Short mmCIF file of C-alpha atoms and ligand atoms in Angstrom, two decimals:
data_model
loop_
_atom_site.label_atom_id
_atom_site.label_comp_id
_atom_site.label_asym_id
_atom_site.label_seq_id
_atom_site.Cartn_x
_atom_site.Cartn_y
_atom_site.Cartn_z
CA MET A 1 118.73 108.23 116.91
CA GLN A 2 117.24 105.78 114.46
CA LYS A 3 114.78 103.00 115.22
CA LYS A 4 113.11 100.25 113.29
CA ILE A 5 109.38 99.92 113.81
CA LEU A 6 106.91 97.49 112.38
CA LEU A 7 103.22 97.61 111.48
CA VAL A 8 101.24 94.45 112.03
CA GLY A 9 97.58 93.54 111.83
CA ASP A 10 95.23 91.74 109.49
CA PHE A 11 95.04 92.32 105.81
CA GLY A 12 93.10 95.42 104.85
CA VAL A 13 92.98 97.12 108.24
CA GLY A 14 94.83 100.12 106.84
CA LYS A 15 98.49 99.61 107.77
CA SER A 16 99.83 100.85 104.48
CA SER A 17 97.37 103.71 104.45
CA LEU A 18 98.53 104.83 107.87
CA VAL A 19 102.13 104.83 106.68
CA GLU A 20 101.15 106.67 103.55
CA ARG A 21 99.35 109.28 105.57
CA PHE A 22 102.07 109.63 108.16
CA VAL A 23 105.03 109.68 105.80
CA TYR A 24 103.62 111.27 102.67
CA SER A 25 100.51 113.04 104.00
CA ARG A 26 98.23 111.46 101.49
CA PHE A 27 95.52 108.88 101.24
CA SER A 28 94.68 106.79 98.26
CA GLU A 29 91.29 105.16 97.86
CA GLU A 30 92.63 102.69 95.46
CA TYR A 31 93.01 99.24 96.83
CA LYS A 32 96.64 98.22 97.05
CA SER A 33 98.05 95.04 98.39
CA THR A 34 101.43 95.47 99.92
CA ILE A 35 103.98 93.20 98.44
CA GLY A 36 106.70 91.74 100.56
CA VAL A 37 107.71 94.56 102.76
CA VAL A 38 107.80 98.25 102.12
CA ILE A 39 110.21 100.32 104.14
CA SER A 40 109.67 104.02 104.61
CA LYS A 41 111.56 106.59 106.56
CA LYS A 42 110.30 109.48 108.60
CA GLU A 43 111.80 111.76 111.19
CA LEU A 44 109.83 112.74 114.25
CA ASN A 45 110.56 115.57 116.54
CA LEU A 46 109.85 114.57 120.11
CA GLU A 47 110.27 117.60 122.30
CA GLY A 48 113.58 118.50 120.72
CA LEU A 49 114.82 114.96 120.22
CA VAL A 50 114.93 113.88 116.60
CA LEU A 51 113.98 110.27 116.12
CA LYS A 52 114.37 108.63 112.74
CA PHE A 53 111.84 105.88 112.14
CA LEU A 54 112.47 103.16 109.62
CA ILE A 55 108.98 101.82 109.18
CA TRP A 56 108.55 98.24 108.02
CA ASP A 57 105.11 97.69 106.55
CA VAL A 58 104.89 93.97 106.27
CA ALA A 59 102.91 92.38 103.57
CA GLY A 60 99.86 91.21 102.36
CA GLU A 61 97.21 88.76 103.03
CA ARG A 62 99.19 86.89 105.59
CA GLU A 63 98.18 86.13 109.13
CA ILE A 64 100.20 87.85 111.76
CA SER A 65 101.78 84.53 112.64
CA GLU A 66 103.04 84.26 109.08
CA VAL A 67 105.09 87.41 109.11
CA PRO A 68 108.64 86.08 108.68
CA ALA A 69 110.21 85.89 112.11
CA SER A 70 113.28 87.66 110.83
CA TYR A 71 111.24 90.78 110.09
CA TYR A 72 110.67 91.30 113.78
CA LEU A 73 114.37 91.23 114.53
CA GLY A 74 115.82 94.40 115.89
CA CYS A 75 112.57 96.33 115.98
CA SER A 76 112.09 98.81 118.78
CA GLY A 77 108.34 98.97 118.68
CA LEU A 78 105.19 98.13 116.75
CA LEU A 79 101.84 99.47 115.77
CA PHE A 80 99.23 96.77 115.99
CA VAL A 81 96.40 97.91 113.75
CA PHE A 82 92.84 96.63 113.63
CA ASP A 83 89.79 97.73 111.68
CA LEU A 84 87.04 99.19 113.87
CA THR A 85 84.43 98.03 111.36
CA ARG A 86 85.55 94.41 111.16
CA PRO A 87 85.31 92.36 114.38
CA GLU A 88 87.41 89.57 112.92
CA THR A 89 90.38 91.93 112.97
CA TRP A 90 90.21 92.38 116.73
CA VAL A 91 88.75 89.22 118.22
CA GLY A 92 91.20 87.40 120.44
CA MET A 93 93.16 90.58 120.75
CA SER A 94 95.02 89.83 123.95
CA GLN A 95 96.20 86.52 122.58
CA ARG A 96 97.43 88.16 119.42
CA LEU A 97 99.21 90.86 121.33
CA GLU A 98 100.97 88.19 123.33
CA THR A 99 102.11 86.47 120.14
CA ILE A 100 103.46 89.71 118.79
CA ARG A 101 105.19 90.47 122.05
CA GLN A 102 106.93 87.12 121.91
CA MET A 103 107.89 87.40 118.28
CA SER A 104 109.20 90.92 118.56
CA LYS A 105 110.58 90.71 122.08
CA SER A 106 109.26 94.22 122.45
CA ASP A 107 106.77 95.69 124.87
CA ASN A 108 106.41 98.87 122.89
CA ILE A 109 103.21 98.02 121.13
CA ILE A 110 100.69 100.68 120.26
CA VAL A 111 97.22 99.32 119.62
CA VAL A 112 95.46 101.27 116.90
CA GLY A 113 91.82 101.06 115.85
CA ASN A 114 91.62 102.44 112.31
CA LYS A 115 88.85 103.66 109.97
CA SER A 116 87.11 105.78 112.58
CA ASP A 117 85.61 107.82 109.75
CA LEU A 118 83.33 104.88 109.01
CA CYS A 119 81.93 104.71 112.55
CA GLU A 120 79.62 106.68 114.78
CA PRO A 121 81.24 107.66 118.08
CA SER A 122 78.85 105.34 119.91
CA GLN A 123 79.90 102.42 117.74
CA ILE A 124 83.53 103.13 118.52
CA GLU A 125 82.72 103.13 122.23
CA GLN A 126 81.09 99.74 121.86
CA VAL A 127 84.07 98.25 120.08
CA LEU A 128 86.50 99.63 122.65
CA ASP A 129 84.38 98.09 125.40
CA LYS A 130 84.31 94.69 123.80
CA ILE A 131 87.93 94.46 122.84
CA GLY A 132 89.31 93.72 126.29
CA VAL A 133 92.69 95.39 125.82
CA ARG A 134 93.74 98.99 125.98
CA VAL A 135 93.43 100.74 122.65
CA ASP A 136 96.02 103.49 122.41
CA ALA A 137 94.71 105.37 119.41
CA VAL A 138 91.59 105.54 117.30
CA THR A 139 92.64 106.73 113.86
CA SER A 140 91.48 107.46 110.38
CA ALA A 141 94.09 107.34 107.67
CA ARG A 142 91.46 108.66 105.37
CA SER A 143 90.49 111.80 107.22
CA ASP A 144 93.89 112.18 108.87
CA ASP A 145 92.65 111.72 112.36
CA ASN A 146 95.16 110.87 115.11
CA VAL A 147 97.61 109.29 112.69
CA ASP A 148 100.52 111.48 113.71
CA ARG A 149 99.58 111.06 117.32
CA ALA A 150 99.72 107.27 117.10
CA PHE A 151 103.22 107.29 115.62
CA HIS A 152 104.39 109.93 118.09
CA GLU A 153 103.00 107.90 120.95
CA LEU A 154 105.09 104.97 119.78
CA GLY A 155 108.11 107.27 119.49
CA ARG A 156 107.66 108.45 123.05
CA ARG A 157 107.35 104.91 124.34
CA ILE A 158 110.51 103.89 122.56
CA VAL A 159 112.45 106.87 123.82
CA ASN A 160 111.30 106.33 127.41
CA ASP A 161 111.97 102.63 127.24
CA MET B 1 88.13 103.05 44.22
CA ALA B 2 86.36 100.67 46.56
CA LYS B 3 89.62 98.88 47.02
CA VAL B 4 91.40 102.05 47.93
CA GLN B 5 88.66 102.92 50.37
CA ALA B 6 88.82 99.52 51.94
CA LEU B 7 92.54 99.80 52.28
CA ASP B 8 92.18 103.25 53.68
CA ARG B 9 89.65 102.01 56.20
CA GLU B 10 91.88 99.15 57.14
CA ILE B 11 94.82 101.43 57.74
CA ASN B 12 92.66 103.77 59.72
CA ASP B 13 91.25 100.93 61.77
CA GLU B 14 94.71 99.71 62.48
CA GLN B 15 95.79 103.11 63.58
CA ARG B 16 92.75 103.53 65.74
CA LEU B 17 93.41 100.19 67.30
CA ALA B 18 96.98 101.15 67.83
CA GLN B 19 95.89 104.35 69.42
CA GLN B 20 93.58 102.49 71.75
CA VAL B 21 95.77 99.57 72.59
CA GLY B 22 99.03 101.44 72.63
CA PRO B 23 98.36 103.52 75.70
CA ILE B 24 96.84 100.60 77.58
CA LEU B 25 99.85 98.46 76.91
CA GLU B 26 102.15 101.30 77.67
CA LYS B 27 100.37 101.83 80.93
CA ARG B 28 100.62 98.17 81.83
CA ILE B 29 104.26 98.03 81.00
CA ALA B 30 104.86 101.19 82.92
CA GLU B 31 103.02 99.69 85.85
CA LEU B 32 105.00 96.51 85.60
CA GLN B 33 108.15 98.56 85.57
CA GLU B 34 107.04 100.82 88.32
CA THR B 35 105.19 98.66 90.77
CA PHE B 36 107.91 96.08 91.05
CA PRO B 37 110.53 98.55 92.17
CA GLU B 38 108.10 100.65 94.10
CA ARG B 39 106.71 97.83 96.07
CA PHE B 40 109.86 95.93 96.58
CA GLY B 41 111.73 99.10 97.14
CA PRO B 42 114.30 100.43 94.76
CA VAL B 43 116.68 97.54 95.03
CA ILE B 44 114.65 94.42 94.96
CA THR B 45 113.59 94.19 91.37
CA GLU B 46 117.09 94.51 90.29
CA THR B 47 118.54 92.50 93.06
CA LEU B 48 116.40 89.42 92.73
CA LYS B 49 119.13 88.04 90.63
CA VAL B 50 120.50 85.91 93.39
CA GLN B 51 122.52 83.10 91.95
CA ILE B 52 120.75 79.83 91.46
CA LYS B 53 122.71 76.96 92.74
CA GLU B 54 122.28 73.73 90.85
CA SER B 55 120.23 72.19 93.60
CA GLN B 56 117.61 74.86 93.10
CA ASP B 57 116.74 73.77 89.60
CA ASP B 58 113.97 71.58 90.97
CA VAL B 59 112.44 74.50 92.74
CA VAL B 60 112.52 76.58 89.62
CA GLU B 61 110.99 73.79 87.64
CA ALA B 62 108.24 73.36 90.15
CA ILE B 63 107.28 76.99 90.24
CA SER B 64 107.84 77.84 86.62
CA PRO B 65 104.35 76.91 85.42
CA ILE B 66 102.77 79.06 88.10
CA ILE B 67 104.93 81.99 87.31
CA THR B 68 104.52 81.70 83.60
CA LYS B 69 100.79 81.48 84.00
CA SER B 70 100.53 84.40 86.30
CA LEU B 71 102.94 86.44 84.27
CA LYS B 72 100.71 85.98 81.31
CA ALA B 73 97.58 86.75 83.19
CA GLN B 74 99.21 89.83 84.51
CA ILE B 75 99.55 91.56 81.18
CA LYS B 76 95.77 91.58 81.18
CA ASP B 77 95.10 92.01 84.85
CA SER B 78 97.21 93.45 87.52
CA GLN B 79 100.57 92.19 88.63
CA ASP B 80 99.52 91.50 92.16
CA GLU B 81 99.17 87.78 91.60
CA VAL B 82 102.59 87.46 90.11
CA VAL B 83 104.20 89.21 92.92
CA GLU B 84 102.14 87.35 95.47
CA ALA B 85 103.18 84.14 93.79
CA ILE B 86 106.79 85.17 93.88
CA TYR B 87 106.76 86.51 97.36
CA PRO B 88 106.77 83.30 99.40
CA ILE B 89 109.60 81.81 97.42
CA MET B 90 111.51 84.94 96.88
CA GLY B 91 114.50 83.52 98.68
CA LYS B 92 114.86 80.80 96.12
CA LEU B 93 113.45 82.67 93.27
CA ILE B 94 115.71 84.43 91.13
CA LYS B 95 115.85 87.32 88.83
CA LYS B 96 117.56 85.34 86.14
CA TYR B 97 114.43 83.30 85.92
CA ILE B 98 111.97 86.14 86.13
CA GLN B 99 113.96 88.03 83.58
CA LYS B 100 113.88 85.10 81.23
CA GLU B 101 110.13 84.84 81.59
CA ILE B 102 109.59 88.52 81.13
CA ALA B 103 111.87 88.49 78.13
CA LYS B 104 109.96 85.57 76.64
CA LEU B 105 106.72 87.31 77.29
CA SER B 106 107.90 90.53 75.82
CA GLU B 107 109.20 88.71 72.80
CA SER B 108 105.85 87.14 72.13
CA VAL B 109 104.11 90.42 72.69
CA ASP B 110 106.77 91.93 70.48
CA ALA B 111 106.03 89.55 67.67
CA ARG B 112 102.31 90.06 67.93
CA MET B 113 102.67 93.78 68.15
CA ARG B 114 104.95 93.91 65.19
CA GLN B 115 102.32 92.21 63.14
CA MET B 116 99.78 94.75 64.17
CA PHE B 117 101.63 98.01 64.12
CA SER B 118 104.72 99.40 62.69
CA PHE B 119 105.42 102.23 65.04
CA LYS B 120 109.10 101.99 65.42
CA GLY B 121 109.42 104.62 68.07
CA PHE B 122 106.70 103.19 70.18
CA TRP B 123 108.20 99.79 69.96
CA GLN B 124 111.61 100.91 70.96
CA ARG B 125 110.24 102.68 73.99
CA PHE B 126 108.42 99.53 74.89
CA ILE B 127 111.55 97.42 74.72
CA TYR B 128 113.52 99.91 76.74
CA ARG B 129 110.86 100.00 79.37
CA VAL B 130 110.69 96.27 79.67
CA LYS B 131 114.43 95.98 79.94
CA GLY B 132 114.87 99.19 81.83
CA VAL B 133 118.21 99.78 80.17
CA LYS B 134 119.62 100.95 76.91
CA GLU B 135 121.06 98.32 74.64
CA SER B 136 124.22 100.33 74.25
CA GLU B 137 124.76 100.18 77.99
CA VAL B 138 124.53 96.42 77.95
CA VAL B 139 127.15 96.16 75.27
CA VAL B 140 129.76 98.29 76.97
CA GLN B 141 129.16 96.70 80.33
CA GLY B 142 131.62 93.89 79.68
CA LEU B 143 134.43 96.33 79.06
CA LEU B 144 134.10 98.50 82.13
CA PRO B 145 136.82 98.45 84.77
CA PRO B 146 135.68 97.73 88.32
CA VAL B 147 134.58 100.70 90.38
CA LEU B 148 133.61 100.69 94.02
CA GLU B 149 130.31 102.55 93.98
CA GLU B 150 129.03 102.24 97.49
CA ILE B 151 129.68 100.61 100.82
CA MET B 152 127.15 100.19 103.54
CA VAL B 153 127.64 98.96 107.06
CA ILE B 154 124.33 97.60 108.23
CA GLU B 155 123.22 96.37 111.62
CA ASN B 156 122.33 92.69 111.33
CA ASP B 157 118.89 92.43 112.86
CA SER B 158 117.33 95.79 112.44
CA GLY B 159 118.75 96.62 109.02
CA LEU B 160 119.61 100.08 110.27
CA LEU B 161 122.43 101.78 108.40
CA LEU B 162 125.47 102.33 110.62
CA ALA B 163 127.76 103.98 108.09
CA ASN B 164 128.06 104.35 104.36
CA TYR B 165 130.38 105.64 101.72
CA SER B 166 129.20 106.43 98.27
CA ILE B 167 130.68 107.89 95.13
CA GLY B 168 127.45 109.49 94.12
CA SER B 169 124.42 107.28 94.17
CA ASN B 170 121.11 109.02 94.53
CA THR B 171 119.22 106.26 96.26
CA ASP B 172 118.40 106.66 99.92
CA PRO B 173 120.92 104.43 101.70
CA ASP B 174 118.67 104.03 104.76
CA LEU B 175 115.96 102.47 102.65
CA VAL B 176 118.36 100.36 100.63
CA ALA B 177 119.88 99.05 103.86
CA GLY B 178 116.44 98.04 105.12
CA MET B 179 115.41 96.41 101.89
CA LEU B 180 118.68 94.50 101.60
CA THR B 181 118.22 93.23 105.11
CA ALA B 182 114.73 92.05 104.27
CA ILE B 183 115.97 90.27 101.14
CA LYS B 184 118.87 88.78 102.99
CA ALA B 185 116.56 87.48 105.71
CA PHE B 186 114.37 85.89 103.08
CA VAL B 187 117.17 84.25 101.21
CA GLU B 188 118.76 82.98 104.36
CA ASP B 189 115.46 81.58 105.61
CA ALA B 190 115.19 79.72 102.37
CA TYR B 191 118.70 78.35 102.69
CA SER B 192 118.56 77.81 106.42
CA LYS B 193 119.30 74.11 106.16
CA SER B 194 122.60 74.65 104.52
CA GLU B 195 123.28 77.61 106.82
CA GLN B 196 124.38 79.62 103.89
CA ASP B 197 124.76 83.35 103.91
CA LEU B 198 123.68 85.36 100.99
CA GLU B 199 127.00 86.39 99.55
CA TYR B 200 126.29 88.36 96.47
CA ILE B 201 123.52 89.83 94.41
CA GLU B 202 123.83 90.98 90.85
CA TYR B 203 121.74 93.52 89.11
CA GLU B 204 122.19 95.29 85.85
CA THR B 205 125.78 96.45 85.80
CA PHE B 206 126.27 96.13 89.54
CA THR B 207 127.33 93.41 91.88
CA LEU B 208 126.65 93.66 95.59
CA TYR B 209 128.96 91.71 97.84
CA LEU B 210 127.73 90.92 101.31
CA GLN B 211 130.10 90.05 104.15
CA SER B 212 128.57 89.10 107.47
CA PHE B 213 130.13 89.80 110.79
CA LYS B 214 128.78 89.27 114.28
CA SER B 215 126.54 92.26 114.71
CA PHE B 216 126.67 93.88 111.29
CA TYR B 217 127.23 93.12 107.67
CA ILE B 218 128.99 95.03 104.98
CA VAL B 219 127.64 95.53 101.51
CA VAL B 220 129.93 96.61 98.74
CA ALA B 221 128.45 97.67 95.43
CA ILE B 222 130.74 97.36 92.45
CA SER B 223 130.17 98.22 88.85
CA GLY B 224 132.16 96.92 85.96
CA VAL B 225 134.10 93.71 85.82
CA LEU B 226 136.01 92.48 88.81
CA ASN B 227 139.69 91.56 88.51
CA GLN B 228 141.91 89.85 91.03
CA ALA B 229 143.88 92.92 92.04
CA PHE B 230 140.70 94.82 92.77
CA LYS B 231 139.28 91.87 94.68
CA ASP B 232 142.38 91.71 96.84
CA ARG B 233 142.29 95.41 97.64
CA LEU B 234 138.63 95.13 98.45
CA ASN B 235 139.05 92.14 100.74
CA ASP B 236 141.85 93.87 102.57
CA ALA B 237 139.72 96.95 103.07
CA VAL B 238 136.69 95.00 104.31
CA LEU B 239 138.71 92.89 106.72
CA GLY B 240 140.80 95.81 107.90
CA PHE B 241 137.68 97.76 108.67
CA ALA B 242 135.93 94.85 110.38
CA VAL B 243 138.92 94.08 112.56
CA LYS B 244 139.07 97.67 113.77
CA ILE B 245 135.40 97.60 114.65
CA ALA B 246 135.77 94.31 116.49
CA GLU B 247 138.77 95.60 118.44
CA ASP B 248 137.14 98.77 119.61
CA GLN B 249 133.55 98.60 120.77
CA ASN B 250 133.36 102.37 120.92
CA TYR B 251 132.84 102.48 117.19
CA ARG B 252 129.47 100.83 117.66
CA SER B 253 128.14 103.77 119.58
CA ASP B 254 129.89 106.50 117.62
CA GLN B 255 128.50 106.69 114.13
CA ARG B 256 130.75 109.53 113.08
CA ALA B 257 133.89 107.65 114.09
CA MET B 258 132.69 104.60 112.21
CA GLN B 259 131.99 106.73 109.20
CA SER B 260 135.50 108.13 109.05
CA LEU B 261 137.02 104.72 109.68
CA LEU B 262 135.05 103.47 106.71
CA GLU B 263 136.24 106.27 104.48
CA HIS B 264 139.80 105.71 105.65
CA HIS B 265 139.73 102.05 104.68
CA PHE B 266 137.97 102.34 101.40
CA HIS B 267 139.13 105.49 99.73
CA GLU B 268 142.04 103.70 98.14
CA VAL B 269 140.12 100.79 96.69
CA ASN B 270 139.34 102.76 93.55
CA ASP B 271 142.84 103.51 92.38
N1 GDP C 1 87.35 104.67 105.19
C1 GDP C 1 88.61 104.37 105.44
N2 GDP C 1 89.23 103.48 104.65
C2 GDP C 1 90.52 103.18 104.93
C3 GDP C 1 91.22 103.78 106.01
N3 GDP C 1 92.47 103.27 106.02
C4 GDP C 1 92.55 102.42 105.00
N4 GDP C 1 91.38 102.36 104.33
C5 GDP C 1 91.08 101.51 103.16
O1 GDP C 1 91.16 100.16 103.54
C6 GDP C 1 91.74 99.37 102.52
C7 GDP C 1 92.95 98.63 103.01
O2 GDP C 1 93.95 99.56 103.35
P1 GDP C 1 95.50 99.16 103.35
O3 GDP C 1 96.23 100.36 103.85
O4 GDP C 1 95.90 98.60 102.06
O5 GDP C 1 95.51 98.00 104.42
P2 GDP C 1 96.69 97.01 104.88
O6 GDP C 1 96.46 95.70 104.20
O7 GDP C 1 96.54 96.87 106.35
O8 GDP C 1 97.99 97.64 104.48
C8 GDP C 1 92.03 100.34 101.38
O9 GDP C 1 90.97 100.27 100.47
C9 GDP C 1 92.09 101.68 102.04
O10 GDP C 1 91.72 102.71 101.16
C10 GDP C 1 90.52 104.72 106.82
O11 GDP C 1 91.03 105.30 107.78
N5 GDP C 1 89.21 104.97 106.50
MG1 MG C 2 99.47 96.91 103.29
#
C-alpha cells in the first residue's frame, strides 16, 4: 500500500530536517531552504503491514496558505509541524489546522512540536498548555527524539481511516 | 635576471590564484549542478524545458532581468535566490531560457577564466559540468532512432505510481512520478486560463509525452528522434492501454494486472 503524505508548517520549523532524519537517519546543521517540493520515499512496517510513504516536503518561506492547492491533492495525511521555541509558529493553531483540513480534505493530521532539544521539559509543558489543540508528538530532528514515532502515528491513522 | 624573477613570480602568482580560485569555482559549479537536481528532484532540472508558447514571451521578458541578476549573484553567493526567484513562475519558466542564461554566464566566465589560466583539463571539466553532457553526445543525438525508454502510469492527484515499464533506467520511478506530478500541477496552474494540459517536456536527449485520462496520466519517455511510424505505434499503444483500463475498473485495484497489461501493450513499440 502506498500513500502520499505532506509536511506543512512555517518556514524553519524543521520539516525538512524531520524528513531527513526519518528517511536518511541524519541531521544537518547547515541551513537549507527547501526549493519547490522535495519528494522522498520510505517504507514503514506497521505491525506486519508495509506502508510506502511518498513524503512531499513543500517549500520554502511560504505561508501555509500559499502552498499550491494542487500539492494537497490526493494526500492521505499530513504532519503539521511547529517550532516549540517560536510562538509565531503555533499561534492561531486551531484556525490553521482548519485551513489545512479544508485544503487537504483530510482529517489525518498529526500535530508535531519540533526542536524539543532546545527546551526544558517545563517550557514544553507551558507551550502545550497554551497551544489549545492536541499536540500528537514532541520531536527533535536533531537528537532523533520521537521522529519515527510521529511518522508511524500518522501511518497508523491512515491505515485505520 | 630581475625580469626573469618577475616573470617567475607572476607565473607563480597566477598559479597560486588558480589554485585558490579553481576549487572555489569548481565547488560552486558542482553545487549549481548538484543542488538544482537534488532539490528539484532528479527530473526537474532537466525537465524545465517546457515549450514556450509565443504568448509567453512577455513573461520571459519581464522576468529575465531578475533571473539574470540573480544568476550572476549566485556565482558569488548561493543559488537559493535564483531558485526562489524561479520557483513561483516555474510553470511558465522554461529550461530553454535558463539554459541560455547559464550558457551566457558560463561563456563570460569562460572568457574571463581563459584570460587568467590556461588549464585545459580544468576548463574542459568545467564546461562538462555546466552542460552536464559530453559534446560528442550532443552531436550524435540528432541521428539516433527513437527508443521507448520508460512508461509510467501515474495517479492524477496523488502522483502515486500505478505501473511502469522501463528498459533500464536507474532512477526511482516512484520519485520521478511524484516530481512529474508536482511539475505538471505547476504548469497547469500557470496555464489554467487556457485549460491546457502539459503535453510534453524535453530534456537532454529525452522527450516525455504526457497523456491525461480521467484518473491517471501516462508518461512516455522517448530518446532519439521521433518519426511518424513510431508515433503511430505509440499512440495506438497508449490508447489501447487506456481503453482497457477504462473498460475494466478492476485494473485500478490490481497493480499487478495493470503492470502486465502495460507490458503487453508496449513491448512492441520498440521494434
Ligand atoms: N536544535 C534543533 N534544530 C533543528 C531541529 N530541526 C531543525 N532544526 C534546524 O532548524 C532550521 C530549519 O530546519 P528546516 O528543516 O530547514 O526547516 P523547514 O523550513 O521547516 O524545512 C535548520 O537550521 C535546522 O538545522 C531540531 O530538532 N532541533
Ligand atoms: Mg524545508
